[in-house]
PDB file of C-alpha atoms in Angstrom:
ATOM      1  CA  LEU A   1       1.298   3.237  -4.924  1.00  0.00           C
ATOM      2  CA  GLN A   2      -1.134   3.884  -2.126  1.00  0.00           C
ATOM      3  CA  ASN A   3      -0.322   7.598  -2.038  1.00  0.00           C
ATOM      4  CA  CYS A   4      -0.034   8.458  -5.721  1.00  0.00           C
ATOM      5  CA  GLU A   5      -2.578   9.515  -8.294  1.00  0.00           C
ATOM      6  CA  LEU A   6      -3.094   6.684 -10.749  1.00  0.00           C
ATOM      7  CA  GLY A   7      -3.478   8.522 -14.047  1.00  0.00           C
ATOM      8  CA  TYR A   8      -0.963   6.441 -16.007  1.00  0.00           C
ATOM      9  CA  ASP A   9      -1.164   4.632 -19.343  1.00  0.00           C
ATOM     10  CA  VAL A  10       1.730   2.233 -18.611  1.00  0.00           C
ATOM     11  CA  ILE A  11       2.947   1.062 -15.209  1.00  0.00           C
ATOM     12  CA  PHE A  12       6.257  -0.829 -14.791  1.00  0.00           C
ATOM     13  CA  ILE A  13       6.498  -3.257 -11.869  1.00  0.00           C
ATOM     14  CA  ASP A  14       9.858  -4.943 -11.280  1.00  0.00           C
ATOM     15  CA  PRO A  15      10.272  -5.571  -7.542  1.00  0.00           C
ATOM     16  CA  PRO A  16      13.100  -7.630  -6.031  1.00  0.00           C
ATOM     17  CA  PHE A  17      12.657 -11.342  -6.644  1.00  0.00           C
ATOM     18  CA  HIS A  18      11.720 -13.495  -3.644  1.00  0.00           C
ATOM     19  CA  SER A  19       9.682 -10.710  -2.057  1.00  0.00           C
ATOM     20  CA  ASP A  20       5.945 -10.226  -1.742  1.00  0.00           C
ATOM     21  CA  LEU A  21       6.054  -6.769  -3.336  1.00  0.00           C
ATOM     22  CA  MET A  22       4.691  -7.920  -6.704  1.00  0.00           C
ATOM     23  CA  GLN A  23       1.510  -9.375  -5.204  1.00  0.00           C
ATOM     24  CA  LYS A  24       1.100  -6.386  -2.895  1.00  0.00           C
ATOM     25  CA  SER A  25       1.514  -3.996  -5.835  1.00  0.00           C
ATOM     26  CA  LEU A  26      -1.023  -5.862  -7.953  1.00  0.00           C
ATOM     27  CA  ALA A  27      -3.523  -5.864  -5.075  1.00  0.00           C
ATOM     28  CA  VAL A  28      -3.183  -2.091  -4.609  1.00  0.00           C
ATOM     29  CA  LEU A  29      -3.541  -1.485  -8.342  1.00  0.00           C
ATOM     30  CA  ALA A  30      -6.606  -3.728  -8.573  1.00  0.00           C
ATOM     31  CA  GLU A  31      -8.214  -1.668  -5.846  1.00  0.00           C
ATOM     32  CA  ARG A  32      -7.158   1.797  -7.013  1.00  0.00           C
ATOM     33  CA  LEU A  33      -6.953   1.843 -10.819  1.00  0.00           C
ATOM     34  CA  PRO A  34      -9.588   4.070 -12.404  1.00  0.00           C
ATOM     35  CA  ALA A  35     -12.347   1.900 -13.864  1.00  0.00           C
ATOM     36  CA  GLU A  36     -12.937   4.198 -16.841  1.00  0.00           C
ATOM     37  CA  ARG A  37      -9.536   4.129 -18.573  1.00  0.00           C
ATOM     38  CA  PRO A  38      -7.348   1.341 -19.971  1.00  0.00           C
ATOM     39  CA  VAL A  39      -3.920   0.695 -18.459  1.00  0.00           C
ATOM     40  CA  THR A  40      -1.034  -1.552 -19.515  1.00  0.00           C
ATOM     41  CA  LEU A  41       1.274  -3.117 -16.936  1.00  0.00           C
ATOM     42  CA  TYR A  42       4.787  -4.362 -17.633  1.00  0.00           C
ATOM     43  CA  LEU A  43       5.703  -7.032 -15.084  1.00  0.00           C
ATOM     44  CA  GLU A  44       9.089  -8.628 -14.478  1.00  0.00           C
ATOM     45  CA  PHE A  45       9.488 -11.505 -12.025  1.00  0.00           C
ATOM     46  CA  ASP A  46      11.198 -14.792 -11.161  1.00  0.00           C
ATOM     47  CA  ARG A  47       9.908 -17.176 -13.841  1.00  0.00           C
ATOM     48  CA  ARG A  48       9.568 -19.959 -11.261  1.00  0.00           C
ATOM     49  CA  ASN A  49       7.174 -17.796  -9.249  1.00  0.00           C
ATOM     50  CA  PRO A  50       4.889 -15.883 -11.640  1.00  0.00           C
ATOM     51  CA  PRO A  51       2.430 -13.491 -10.022  1.00  0.00           C
ATOM     52  CA  VAL A  52      -1.209 -14.372  -9.619  1.00  0.00           C
ATOM     53  CA  LEU A  53      -3.154 -11.773 -11.572  1.00  0.00           C
ATOM     54  CA  PRO A  54      -6.322 -10.273 -10.114  1.00  0.00           C
ATOM     55  CA  GLU A  55      -9.601 -11.579 -11.477  1.00  0.00           C
ATOM     56  CA  GLY A  56     -10.343 -10.329 -14.989  1.00  0.00           C
ATOM     57  CA  TRP A  57      -6.711  -9.486 -15.818  1.00  0.00           C
ATOM     58  CA  SER A  58      -4.737 -11.461 -18.397  1.00  0.00           C
ATOM     59  CA  TYR A  59      -1.436 -11.343 -20.212  1.00  0.00           C
ATOM     60  CA  ARG A  60      -1.267  -9.865 -23.693  1.00  0.00           C
ATOM     61  CA  ARG A  61       2.312 -11.146 -23.975  1.00  0.00           C
ATOM     62  CA  PHE A  62       4.314 -13.406 -21.694  1.00  0.00           C
ATOM     63  CA  LYS A  63       7.927 -14.489 -22.252  1.00  0.00           C
ATOM     64  CA  GLN A  64      10.883 -15.921 -20.386  1.00  0.00           C
ATOM     65  CA  ALA A  65      14.616 -15.293 -20.583  1.00  0.00           C
ATOM     66  CA  GLY A  66      16.768 -17.348 -18.248  1.00  0.00           C
ATOM     67  CA  ASP A  67      15.370 -16.990 -14.735  1.00  0.00           C
ATOM     68  CA  VAL A  68      13.248 -13.957 -15.640  1.00  0.00           C
ATOM     69  CA  GLY A  69       9.610 -13.975 -16.664  1.00  0.00           C
ATOM     70  CA  TYR A  70       8.093 -10.826 -18.086  1.00  0.00           C
ATOM     71  CA  GLY A  71       4.925  -9.753 -19.721  1.00  0.00           C
ATOM     72  CA  LEU A  72       2.376  -7.140 -20.636  1.00  0.00           C
ATOM     73  CA  VAL A  73      -0.990  -7.113 -18.920  1.00  0.00           C
ATOM     74  CA  ASP A  74      -3.824  -5.105 -20.424  1.00  0.00           C
ATOM     75  CA  ILE A  75      -6.472  -3.855 -18.053  1.00  0.00           C
ATOM     76  CA  THR A  76      -9.525  -2.591 -19.890  1.00  0.00           C
ATOM     77  CA  PRO A  77     -12.421  -0.677 -18.404  1.00  0.00           C
ATOM     78  CA  LYS A  78     -15.441  -2.696 -17.432  1.00  0.00           C
ATOM     79  CA  PRO A  79     -18.580  -1.802 -19.384  1.00  0.00           C
TER      80      PRO A  79
END
C-alpha cells in the first residue's frame, strides 16, 4: 500500500486473522487516500476483534457469519 498509487474506487482488505495487518493497512490508507474522491473499503476480519476505524470513517454495512465479521466502509471526501 505504501508504494502504490491509490486511484481506486473499491479496496478489499482481508489480511490473516490474529495479525496487525488490518490496523496497519487502515492507517496507511487514512494517510494516503486522495481527499477529493470517494472510496469504498470491503473489510473482512475475526468478528471477536473488529478493526478500529480511523476518525470520520464508519460502516455502511456490517455483518457476521460464524467467526468472520465483514463490512463496507464508505470514505467520502471532506468538504
